[in-house]
Each structure stands twice: as C-alpha cells, then as structure tokens.
Short mmCIF file of C-alpha atoms in Angstrom, two decimals:
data_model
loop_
_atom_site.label_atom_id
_atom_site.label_comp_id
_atom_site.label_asym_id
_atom_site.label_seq_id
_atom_site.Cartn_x
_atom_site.Cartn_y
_atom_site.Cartn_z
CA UNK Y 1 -38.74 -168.02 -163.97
CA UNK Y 2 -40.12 -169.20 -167.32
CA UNK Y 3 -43.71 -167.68 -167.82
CA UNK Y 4 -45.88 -170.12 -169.76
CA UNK Y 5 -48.13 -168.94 -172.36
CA UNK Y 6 -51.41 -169.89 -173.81
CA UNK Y 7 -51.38 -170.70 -177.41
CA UNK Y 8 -52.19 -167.71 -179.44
CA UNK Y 9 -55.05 -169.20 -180.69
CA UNK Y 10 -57.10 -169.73 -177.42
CA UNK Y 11 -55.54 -165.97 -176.57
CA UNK Y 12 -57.84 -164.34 -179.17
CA UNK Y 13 -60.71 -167.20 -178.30
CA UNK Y 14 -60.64 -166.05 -174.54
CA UNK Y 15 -60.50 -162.06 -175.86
CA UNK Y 16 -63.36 -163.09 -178.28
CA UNK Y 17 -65.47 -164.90 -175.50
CA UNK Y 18 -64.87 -161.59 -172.80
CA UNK Y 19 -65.63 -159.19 -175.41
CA UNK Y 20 -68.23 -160.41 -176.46
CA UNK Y 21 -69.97 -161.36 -173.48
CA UNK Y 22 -69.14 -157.83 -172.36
CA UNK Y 23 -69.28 -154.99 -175.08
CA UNK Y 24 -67.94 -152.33 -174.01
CA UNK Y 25 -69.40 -149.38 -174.69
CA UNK Y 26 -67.64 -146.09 -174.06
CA UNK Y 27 -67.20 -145.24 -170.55
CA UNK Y 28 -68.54 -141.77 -169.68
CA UNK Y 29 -67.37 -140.61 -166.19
CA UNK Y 30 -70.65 -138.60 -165.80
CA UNK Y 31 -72.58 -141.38 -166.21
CA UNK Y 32 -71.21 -143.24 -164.02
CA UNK Y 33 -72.90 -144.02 -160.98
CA UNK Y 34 -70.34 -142.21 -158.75
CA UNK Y 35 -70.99 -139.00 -160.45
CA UNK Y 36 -74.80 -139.41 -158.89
CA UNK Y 37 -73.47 -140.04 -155.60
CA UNK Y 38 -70.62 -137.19 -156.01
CA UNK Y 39 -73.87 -134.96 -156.60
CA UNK Y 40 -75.38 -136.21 -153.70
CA UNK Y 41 -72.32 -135.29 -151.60
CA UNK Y 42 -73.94 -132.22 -150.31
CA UNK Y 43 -76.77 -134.22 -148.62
CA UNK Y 44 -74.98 -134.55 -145.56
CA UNK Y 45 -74.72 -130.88 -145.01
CA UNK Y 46 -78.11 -130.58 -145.62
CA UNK Y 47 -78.81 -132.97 -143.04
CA UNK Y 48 -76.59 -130.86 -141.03
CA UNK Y 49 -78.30 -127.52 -141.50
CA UNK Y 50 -81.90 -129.43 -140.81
CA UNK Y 51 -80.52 -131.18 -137.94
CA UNK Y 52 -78.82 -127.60 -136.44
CA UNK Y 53 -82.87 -125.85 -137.74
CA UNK Y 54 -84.44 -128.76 -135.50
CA UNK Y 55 -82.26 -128.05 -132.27
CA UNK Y 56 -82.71 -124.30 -132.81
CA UNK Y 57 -86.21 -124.72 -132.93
CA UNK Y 58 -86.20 -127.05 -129.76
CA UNK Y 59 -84.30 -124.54 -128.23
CA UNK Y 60 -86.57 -121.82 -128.60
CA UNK Y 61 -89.64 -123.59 -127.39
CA UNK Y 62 -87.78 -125.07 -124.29
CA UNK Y 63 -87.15 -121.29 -123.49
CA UNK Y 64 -90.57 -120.15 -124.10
CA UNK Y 65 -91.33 -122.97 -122.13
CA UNK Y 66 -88.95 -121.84 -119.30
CA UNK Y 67 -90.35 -118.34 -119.41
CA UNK Y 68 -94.10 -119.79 -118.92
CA UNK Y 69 -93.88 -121.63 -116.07
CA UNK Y 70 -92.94 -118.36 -113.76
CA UNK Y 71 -95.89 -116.65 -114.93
CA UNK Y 72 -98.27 -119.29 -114.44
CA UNK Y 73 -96.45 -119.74 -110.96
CA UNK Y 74 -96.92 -116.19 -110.16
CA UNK Y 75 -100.96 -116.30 -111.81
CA UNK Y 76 -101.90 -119.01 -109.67
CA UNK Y 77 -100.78 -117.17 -106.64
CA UNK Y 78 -102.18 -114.34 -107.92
CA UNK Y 79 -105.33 -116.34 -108.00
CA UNK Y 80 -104.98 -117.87 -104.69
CA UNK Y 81 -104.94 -114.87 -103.02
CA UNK Y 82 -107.42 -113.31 -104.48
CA UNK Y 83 -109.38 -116.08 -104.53
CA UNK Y 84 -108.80 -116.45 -100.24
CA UNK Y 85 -109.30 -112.87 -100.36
CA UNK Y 86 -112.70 -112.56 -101.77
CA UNK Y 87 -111.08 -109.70 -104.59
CA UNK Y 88 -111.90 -110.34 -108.01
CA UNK Y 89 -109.23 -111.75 -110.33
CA UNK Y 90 -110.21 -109.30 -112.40
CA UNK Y 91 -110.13 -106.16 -110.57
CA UNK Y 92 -106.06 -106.34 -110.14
CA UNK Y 93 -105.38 -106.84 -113.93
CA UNK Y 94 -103.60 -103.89 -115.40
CA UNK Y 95 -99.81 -105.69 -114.29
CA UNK Y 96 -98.62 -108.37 -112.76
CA UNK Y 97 -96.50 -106.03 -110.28
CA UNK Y 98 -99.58 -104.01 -109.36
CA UNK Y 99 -101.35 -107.15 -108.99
CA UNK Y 100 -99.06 -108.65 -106.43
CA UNK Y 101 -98.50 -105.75 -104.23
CA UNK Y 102 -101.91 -104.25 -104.23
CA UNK Y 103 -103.81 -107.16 -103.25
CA UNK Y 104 -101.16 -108.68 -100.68
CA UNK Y 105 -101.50 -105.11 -98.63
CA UNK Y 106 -104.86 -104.65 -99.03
CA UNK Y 107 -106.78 -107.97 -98.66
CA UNK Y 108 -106.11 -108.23 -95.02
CA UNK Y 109 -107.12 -105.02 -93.87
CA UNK Y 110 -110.26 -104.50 -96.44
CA UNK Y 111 -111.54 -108.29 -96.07
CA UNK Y 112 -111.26 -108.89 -92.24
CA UNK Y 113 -112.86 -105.17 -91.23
CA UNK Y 114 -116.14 -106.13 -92.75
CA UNK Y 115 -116.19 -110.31 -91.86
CA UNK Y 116 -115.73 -108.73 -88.41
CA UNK Y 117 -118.11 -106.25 -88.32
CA UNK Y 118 -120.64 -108.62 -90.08
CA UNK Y 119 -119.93 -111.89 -88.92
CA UNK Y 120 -121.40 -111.22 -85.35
CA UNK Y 121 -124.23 -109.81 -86.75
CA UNK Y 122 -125.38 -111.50 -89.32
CA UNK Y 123 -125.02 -114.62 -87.08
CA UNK Y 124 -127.22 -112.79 -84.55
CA UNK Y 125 -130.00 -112.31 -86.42
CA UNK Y 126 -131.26 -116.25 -87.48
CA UNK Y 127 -129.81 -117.10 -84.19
CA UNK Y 128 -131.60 -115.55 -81.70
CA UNK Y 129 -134.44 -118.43 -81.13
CA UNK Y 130 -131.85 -120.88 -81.48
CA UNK Y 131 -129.34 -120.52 -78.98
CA UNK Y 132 -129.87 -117.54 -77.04
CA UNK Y 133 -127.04 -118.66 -74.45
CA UNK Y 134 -124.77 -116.12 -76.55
CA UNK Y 135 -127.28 -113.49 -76.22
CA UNK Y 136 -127.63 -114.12 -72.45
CA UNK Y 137 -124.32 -112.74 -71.18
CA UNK Y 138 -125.30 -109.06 -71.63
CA UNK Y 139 -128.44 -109.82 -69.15
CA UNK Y 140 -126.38 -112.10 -66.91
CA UNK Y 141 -124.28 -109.13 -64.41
CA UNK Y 142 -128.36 -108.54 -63.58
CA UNK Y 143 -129.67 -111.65 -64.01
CA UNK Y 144 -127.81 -114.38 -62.38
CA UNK Y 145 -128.18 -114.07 -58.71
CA UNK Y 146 -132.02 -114.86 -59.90
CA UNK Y 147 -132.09 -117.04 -63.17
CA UNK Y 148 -128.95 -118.69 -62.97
CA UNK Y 149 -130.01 -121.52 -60.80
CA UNK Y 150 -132.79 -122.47 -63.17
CA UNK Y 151 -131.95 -121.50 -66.33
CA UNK Y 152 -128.63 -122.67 -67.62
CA UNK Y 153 -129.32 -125.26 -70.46
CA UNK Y 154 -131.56 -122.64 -72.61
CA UNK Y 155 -134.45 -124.42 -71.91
CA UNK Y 156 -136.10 -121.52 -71.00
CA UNK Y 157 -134.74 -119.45 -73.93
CA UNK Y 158 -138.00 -119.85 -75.32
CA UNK Y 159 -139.51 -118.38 -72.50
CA UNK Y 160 -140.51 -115.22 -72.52
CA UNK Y 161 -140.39 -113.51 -69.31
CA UNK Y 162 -136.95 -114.05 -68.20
CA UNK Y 163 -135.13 -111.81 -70.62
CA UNK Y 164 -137.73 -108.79 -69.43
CA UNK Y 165 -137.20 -108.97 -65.91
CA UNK Y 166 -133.19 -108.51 -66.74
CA UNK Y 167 -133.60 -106.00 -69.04
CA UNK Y 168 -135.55 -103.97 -67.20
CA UNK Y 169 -132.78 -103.48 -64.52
CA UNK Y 170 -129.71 -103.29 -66.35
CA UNK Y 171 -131.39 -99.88 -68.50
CA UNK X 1 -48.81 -146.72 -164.87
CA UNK X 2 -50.30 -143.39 -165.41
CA UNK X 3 -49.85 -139.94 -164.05
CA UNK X 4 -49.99 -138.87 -160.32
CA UNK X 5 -53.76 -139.01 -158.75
CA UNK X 6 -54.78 -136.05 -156.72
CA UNK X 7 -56.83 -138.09 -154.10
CA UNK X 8 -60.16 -136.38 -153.50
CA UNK X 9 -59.95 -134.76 -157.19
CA UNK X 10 -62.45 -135.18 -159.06
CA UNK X 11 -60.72 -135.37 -162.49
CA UNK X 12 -58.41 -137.30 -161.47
CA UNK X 13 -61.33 -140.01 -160.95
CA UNK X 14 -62.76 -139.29 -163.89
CA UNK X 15 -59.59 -140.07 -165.22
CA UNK X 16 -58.98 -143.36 -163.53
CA UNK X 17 -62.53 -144.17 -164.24
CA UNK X 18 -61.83 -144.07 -168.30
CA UNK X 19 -58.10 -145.82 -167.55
CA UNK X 20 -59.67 -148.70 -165.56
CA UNK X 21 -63.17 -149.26 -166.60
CA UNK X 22 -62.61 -151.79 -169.77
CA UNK X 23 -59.82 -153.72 -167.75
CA UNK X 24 -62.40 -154.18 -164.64
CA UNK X 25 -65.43 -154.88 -166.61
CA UNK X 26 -63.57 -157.59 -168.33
CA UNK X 27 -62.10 -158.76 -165.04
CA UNK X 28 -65.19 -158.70 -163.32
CA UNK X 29 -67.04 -160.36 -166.04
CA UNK X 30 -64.74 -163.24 -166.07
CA UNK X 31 -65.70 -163.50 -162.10
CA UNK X 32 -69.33 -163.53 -162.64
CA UNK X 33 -69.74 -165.01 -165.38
CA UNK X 34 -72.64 -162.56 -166.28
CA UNK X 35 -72.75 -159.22 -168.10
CA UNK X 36 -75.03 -157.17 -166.14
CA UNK X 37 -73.54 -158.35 -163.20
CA UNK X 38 -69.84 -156.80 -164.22
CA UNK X 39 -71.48 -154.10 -165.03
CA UNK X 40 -73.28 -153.73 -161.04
CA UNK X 41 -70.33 -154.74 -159.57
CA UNK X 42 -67.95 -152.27 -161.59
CA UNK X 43 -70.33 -149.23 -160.79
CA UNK X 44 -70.28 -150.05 -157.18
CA UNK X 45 -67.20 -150.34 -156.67
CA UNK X 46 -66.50 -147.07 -158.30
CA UNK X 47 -69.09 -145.70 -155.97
CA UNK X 48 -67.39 -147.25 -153.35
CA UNK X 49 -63.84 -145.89 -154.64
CA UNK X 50 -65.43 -142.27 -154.79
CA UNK X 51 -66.45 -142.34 -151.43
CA UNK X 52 -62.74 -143.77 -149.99
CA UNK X 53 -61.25 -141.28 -152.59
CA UNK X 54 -60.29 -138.84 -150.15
CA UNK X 55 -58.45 -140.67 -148.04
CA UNK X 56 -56.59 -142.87 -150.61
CA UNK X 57 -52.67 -142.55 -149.87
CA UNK X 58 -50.55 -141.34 -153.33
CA UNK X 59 -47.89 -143.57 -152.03
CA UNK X 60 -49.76 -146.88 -153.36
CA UNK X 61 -50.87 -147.03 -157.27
CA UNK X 62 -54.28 -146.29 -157.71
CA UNK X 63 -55.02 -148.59 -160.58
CA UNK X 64 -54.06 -152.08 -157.50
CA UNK X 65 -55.76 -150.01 -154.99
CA UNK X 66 -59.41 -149.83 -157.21
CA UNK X 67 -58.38 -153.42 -158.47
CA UNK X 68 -58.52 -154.49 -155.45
CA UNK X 69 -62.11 -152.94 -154.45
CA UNK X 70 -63.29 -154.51 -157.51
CA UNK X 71 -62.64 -158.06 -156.99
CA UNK X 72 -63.74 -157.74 -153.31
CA UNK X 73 -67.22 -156.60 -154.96
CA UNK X 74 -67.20 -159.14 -157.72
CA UNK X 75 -66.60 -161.47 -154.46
CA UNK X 76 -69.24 -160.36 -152.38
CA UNK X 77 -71.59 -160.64 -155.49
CA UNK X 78 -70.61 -164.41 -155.92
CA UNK X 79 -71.60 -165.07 -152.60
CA UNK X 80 -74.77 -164.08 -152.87
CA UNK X 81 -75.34 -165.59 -156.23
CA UNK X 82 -74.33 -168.88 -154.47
CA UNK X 83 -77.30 -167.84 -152.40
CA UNK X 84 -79.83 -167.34 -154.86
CA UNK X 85 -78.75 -170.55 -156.84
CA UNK X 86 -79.03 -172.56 -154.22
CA UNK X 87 -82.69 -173.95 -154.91
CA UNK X 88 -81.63 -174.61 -158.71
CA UNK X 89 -78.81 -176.62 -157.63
CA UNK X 90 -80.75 -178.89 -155.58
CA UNK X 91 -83.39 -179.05 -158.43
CA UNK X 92 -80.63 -180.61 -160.54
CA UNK X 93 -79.87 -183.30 -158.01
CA UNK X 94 -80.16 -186.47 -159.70
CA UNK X 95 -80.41 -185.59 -163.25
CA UNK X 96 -77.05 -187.20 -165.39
CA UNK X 97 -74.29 -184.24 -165.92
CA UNK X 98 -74.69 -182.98 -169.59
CA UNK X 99 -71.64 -185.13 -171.66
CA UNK X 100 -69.26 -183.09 -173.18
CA UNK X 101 -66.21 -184.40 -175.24
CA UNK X 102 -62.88 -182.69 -173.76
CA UNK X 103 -61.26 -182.31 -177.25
CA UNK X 104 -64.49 -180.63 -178.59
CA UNK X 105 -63.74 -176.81 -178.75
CA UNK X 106 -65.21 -174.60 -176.12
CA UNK X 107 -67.48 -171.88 -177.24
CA UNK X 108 -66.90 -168.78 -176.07
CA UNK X 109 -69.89 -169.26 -173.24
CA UNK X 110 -67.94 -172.04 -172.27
CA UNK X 111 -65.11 -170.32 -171.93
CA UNK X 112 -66.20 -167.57 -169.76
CA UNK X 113 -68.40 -170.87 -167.87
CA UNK X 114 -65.25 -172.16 -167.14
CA UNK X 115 -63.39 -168.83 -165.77
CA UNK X 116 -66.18 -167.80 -163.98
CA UNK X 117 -66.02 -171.32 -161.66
CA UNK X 118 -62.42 -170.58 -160.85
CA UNK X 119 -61.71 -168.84 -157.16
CA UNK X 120 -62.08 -165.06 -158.13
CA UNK X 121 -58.85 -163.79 -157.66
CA UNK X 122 -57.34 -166.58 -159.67
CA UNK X 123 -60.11 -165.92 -162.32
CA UNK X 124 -58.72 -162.30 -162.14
CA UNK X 125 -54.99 -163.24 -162.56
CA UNK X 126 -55.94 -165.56 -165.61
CA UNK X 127 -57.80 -161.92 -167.16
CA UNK X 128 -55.27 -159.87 -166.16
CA UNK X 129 -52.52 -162.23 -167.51
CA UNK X 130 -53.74 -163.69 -170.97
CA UNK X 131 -56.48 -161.15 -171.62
CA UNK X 132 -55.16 -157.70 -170.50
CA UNK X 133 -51.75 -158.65 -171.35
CA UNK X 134 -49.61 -157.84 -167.98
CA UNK X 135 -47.12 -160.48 -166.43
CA UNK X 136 -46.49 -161.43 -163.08
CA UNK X 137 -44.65 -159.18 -161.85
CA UNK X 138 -47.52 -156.79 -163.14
CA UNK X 139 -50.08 -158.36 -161.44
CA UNK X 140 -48.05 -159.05 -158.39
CA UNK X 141 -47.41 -155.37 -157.82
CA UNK X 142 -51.35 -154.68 -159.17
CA UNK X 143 -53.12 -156.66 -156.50
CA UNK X 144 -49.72 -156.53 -153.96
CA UNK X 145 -49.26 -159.97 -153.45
CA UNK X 146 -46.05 -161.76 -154.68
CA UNK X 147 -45.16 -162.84 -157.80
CA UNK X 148 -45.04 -166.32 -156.85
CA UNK X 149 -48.54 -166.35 -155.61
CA UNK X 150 -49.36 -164.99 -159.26
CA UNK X 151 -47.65 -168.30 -160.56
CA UNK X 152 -49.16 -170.58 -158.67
CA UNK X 153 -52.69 -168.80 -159.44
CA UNK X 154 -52.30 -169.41 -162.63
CA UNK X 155 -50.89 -172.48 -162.39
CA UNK X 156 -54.12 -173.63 -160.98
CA UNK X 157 -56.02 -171.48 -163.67
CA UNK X 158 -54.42 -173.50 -166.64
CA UNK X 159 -54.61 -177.12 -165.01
CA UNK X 160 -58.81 -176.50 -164.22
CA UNK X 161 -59.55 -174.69 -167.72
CA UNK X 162 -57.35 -177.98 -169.17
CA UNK X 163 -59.83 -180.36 -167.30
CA UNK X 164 -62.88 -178.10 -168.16
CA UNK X 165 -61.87 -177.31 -171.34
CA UNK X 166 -59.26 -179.31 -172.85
CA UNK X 167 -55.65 -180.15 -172.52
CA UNK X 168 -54.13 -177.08 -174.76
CA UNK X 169 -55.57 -174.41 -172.15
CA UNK X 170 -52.62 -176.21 -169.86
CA UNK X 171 -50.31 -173.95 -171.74
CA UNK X 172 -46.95 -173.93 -173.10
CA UNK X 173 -43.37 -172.82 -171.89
CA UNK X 174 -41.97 -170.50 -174.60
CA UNK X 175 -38.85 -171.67 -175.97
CA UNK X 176 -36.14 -169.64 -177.44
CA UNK X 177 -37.07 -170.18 -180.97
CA UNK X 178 -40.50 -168.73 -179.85
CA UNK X 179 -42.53 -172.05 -180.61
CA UNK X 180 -44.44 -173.29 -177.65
CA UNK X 181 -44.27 -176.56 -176.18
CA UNK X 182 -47.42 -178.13 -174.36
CA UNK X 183 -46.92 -178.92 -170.77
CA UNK X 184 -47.71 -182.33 -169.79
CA UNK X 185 -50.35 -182.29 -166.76
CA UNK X 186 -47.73 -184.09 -164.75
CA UNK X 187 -45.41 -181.02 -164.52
CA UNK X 188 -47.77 -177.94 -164.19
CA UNK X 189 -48.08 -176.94 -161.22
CA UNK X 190 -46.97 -174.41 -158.49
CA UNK X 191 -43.15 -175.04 -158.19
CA UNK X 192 -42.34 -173.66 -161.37
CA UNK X 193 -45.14 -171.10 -162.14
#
C-alpha cells in the first residue's frame, strides 16, 4: 500500500505552524494538574472519617435520647401520683426507686385516713343551716312517729323546736 | 513504544506524562485550533487519565489508551466552542467571504485554520502522520482502528487542506528514485490510501 507523502517543504511549514502556535515548554509532571488532584486523593477518606464522626455522633444522641424517654416516663408517673396523692414531688426525691415504692404504698393509706376522717366533718360544719336532712337521721329512731308527717322537705330545718324535742329523748 | 506501565504507579505516570505531553499538545492543538485550549484539554485529560489509572489493563499500550482520552477531550471542547461561536457566526451572515488566492502560500495560522476545521480524529491522523512522524500502521495500532481507516483519514485530510490551502498539500506518492509525484485530485481518495 503506497503511503503518500507531503512535500518536505510543507512538512517543516506544518511543524513550523504547530510549534509555533504551541511552544512547548518543558513538561514538569508535578506541575501538572494531575499531581493537584493526586494530592487531593486523600479527600475521600476524609470524607469518610467525617461521614463515620457524623453517624457516631448521631448515634450517641439517639441513645441518650433512648435513655431519656424512660425517665421522663417514669417522672411523670412519679408526678401523677404524687400529684393524685396530695405528697409533694419533692418530699420523695433522694431516688427514683425510693420514689416509686414509697409513695405507691403509702399514699393510699396516709391520704384516705384523713379525707375520711375530715371530709364528714368539715362538710358538717358550713352545712348545718343548709341541709340539715343529713343531720336529721340521728334524731329520726325518736323523732319520726311525731315529725315525720310534717317535716320531710327541710322546711322546717330552720325551725327551731323540732330538733329539741328529739334530742331530749334520745339522751 | 516504551517500557512496561505499572497501572496505578505513580512514576510510571509521571513518566508517560513527559513521553506523551509534546505529541498531545501538538495533536490537540491542531484540533482546536487554539493554544490555551491544547493546553486545557491536555491537562484534563491527564487528570482524567490519573483518575482511570488504576484500572488501566497492561495488556493495551498506554501511549493509544491516553491518545485516545485526549482526542475525546479535544472533542468535547469543540463542541462547546461550536456553542459559544454560535452568535459570531450568525453575525457574519451576509458579509462577502474574505478572497483568498489558492496558489498564495498559507501562513502558518492558516495552516493550523485549516487543520483545526477538519473532523478531529482525522485532524489527529494528519498530526500524528506528517508532524509526529508515525505511519499507518502506527497510528492504526495508536488509536486501534485499522490501517485502512488511517488511509482514508488522511486521504480526506490531504484533498480538504488541497482545497483550503492549495493543490501541493494533496501530496505525492513516493517513487523509487525517492522524488515525489503530485497526485492529481481525480485519483486521491480512499481506495488507495
């Protein structure tokens, strides 16, 4: 196959014309702009290690986050019962165990002795003028074969003389 | 061509970097047509050699394997000069075509004017064969094509620099005394590249 050829004149003017459009100046390798990237190569380990840094650190605050929730579960129980129970958050605070188990055994028996015990009387005492119908039922074993056929609607609670009479008997 | 490449080694890319770099600025410089632009398009596609490095397979030649990265960049860069040019070429619309007399010689600018408007890889084979000195077969086994698409490459090289440039860049068949004979436009062309 019979290669043709350019004169050897237009050879040196097409050398010429890319030579001198391009000088070429002497390639240095770490110049090049390969060697920057070849110094960047580590960047995607560091990306690595910053990426593994960010999960650890999400890791850690999801289980710190984990742990929290329990305790404020078990705090606002805490708090509920105390708070039904009339105790003081406060008084229960040295630990959480004590807490718990202290205040779930005593707030029934310490809280319901005195509501008990008080309830009855302290509604007694504004009550008497104003509904004496609860007040009545110690009188009534003497009292109704006379005032129960006039008397039944408290109208005469405000009347005076009936609860003497009845008293009177019954001591 | 040269010693065996280590791929991934660094020296060995320095090495193929100082080998390669006149040859593909050249190359790439008859693509663009522009300087700075060889320049760009031979550091990225070093950059872009680096980074495929590692995986390059010591069964193929290095020197046709970065060859071939270069041209596709010079390629890519083309396009998007087409891009940017686009405006100035329809700013031109309607003005008369500078005249030019054929037989006047081409200046060097010209020259590399000329080169650059050929398609890039036959702009390349032109370089590679009457610059840089290789034959066919060379280039064939360079950019792994066949050496008959080489011939007809430049083929088409000679016959558009001839119309560009003049009739003597149509070439000449060596003859056995060594004295060139111009090839009439009639008979270049592909069949006997």
């Amino acid at each position: 196959m019979p290669d043709r050829e350019l004169p050897e004149d237009l050879r040196q003017r097409l050398s010429a014309a890319l030579e001198s459009g391009a000088p070429l100046v002497s390639p240095q390798p770490s110049q090049a702009e390969y060697a920057i990237a070849a110094t960047e190569a580590p960047e995607p380990n560091r990306r690595l290690r910053s990426f593994a840094a960010m999960a650890l650190a999400a890791a850690v605050v999801i289980a710190l986050v984990g742990l929290q929730q329990p305790r404020e579960w078990i705090v606002r129980s805490v708090d509920n019962i105390t708070h039904n129970s009339g105790v003081p958050a406060g008084t229960a605070s040295p630990t959480p165990t004590s807490q718990v188990g202290t205040v779930v055994h005593e707030s029934p028996e310490v809280t319901e002795t005195p509501e008990a015990t008080e309830s009855p009387e302290s509604g007694k005492s504004p009550q008497p003028t104003q509904s004496p119908e609860h007040e009545q039922p110690q009188p009534s074993p003497t009292a109704q074969p006379t005032d129960g056929d006039g008397d039944h609607d408290g109208d005469g609670g405000d009347q005076s003389p009936q609860p003497s009479p009845s008293a009177s008997p019954s001591d | 061509m040269s010693a065996a490449f280590r791929p991934g080694d660094r020296d060995d890319f320095d090495r193929l970097y100082r080998e390669n770099y006149p040859r593909l600025l050249r190359t790439l410089f008859a693509i663009t047509g522009d300087a700075s632009a060889a320049e760009d398009c031979v550091q990225e596609a070093f950059v872009r050699a680096w980074r495929a490095w590692p995986r390059f397979r010591p069964d193929s030649a290095p020197e046709g394997w970065l060859h071939q990265i270069a041209v596709n960049t010079a390629i890519s860069y083309r396009r998007r000069a087409k891009l940017r040019t686009v405006g100035e070429i329809l700013r031109r619309i309607g003005r008369p075509a500078a005249g030019r007399d054929p037989a006047e010689a081409a200046t060097q600018a010209e020259i590399v004017r000329a080169i650059s408007s050929l398609p890039p890889r036959v702009a390349a084979d032109f370089v590679l064969r009457y610059h840089h000195g290789y034959n066919n077969r060379e280039i064939a086994k360079l950019e792994g094509v066949s050496e008959r698409t080489v011939g007809a490459r430049l083929a088409q090289a000679r016959d558009e620099l001839a119309r560009r440039l003049g009739p003597e860049w149509r070439g000449e068949v060596p003859t056995s005394t060594g004295q060139g004979v111009l090839m009439p436009r009639e008979r270049t062309g592909v069949s006997d590249a």
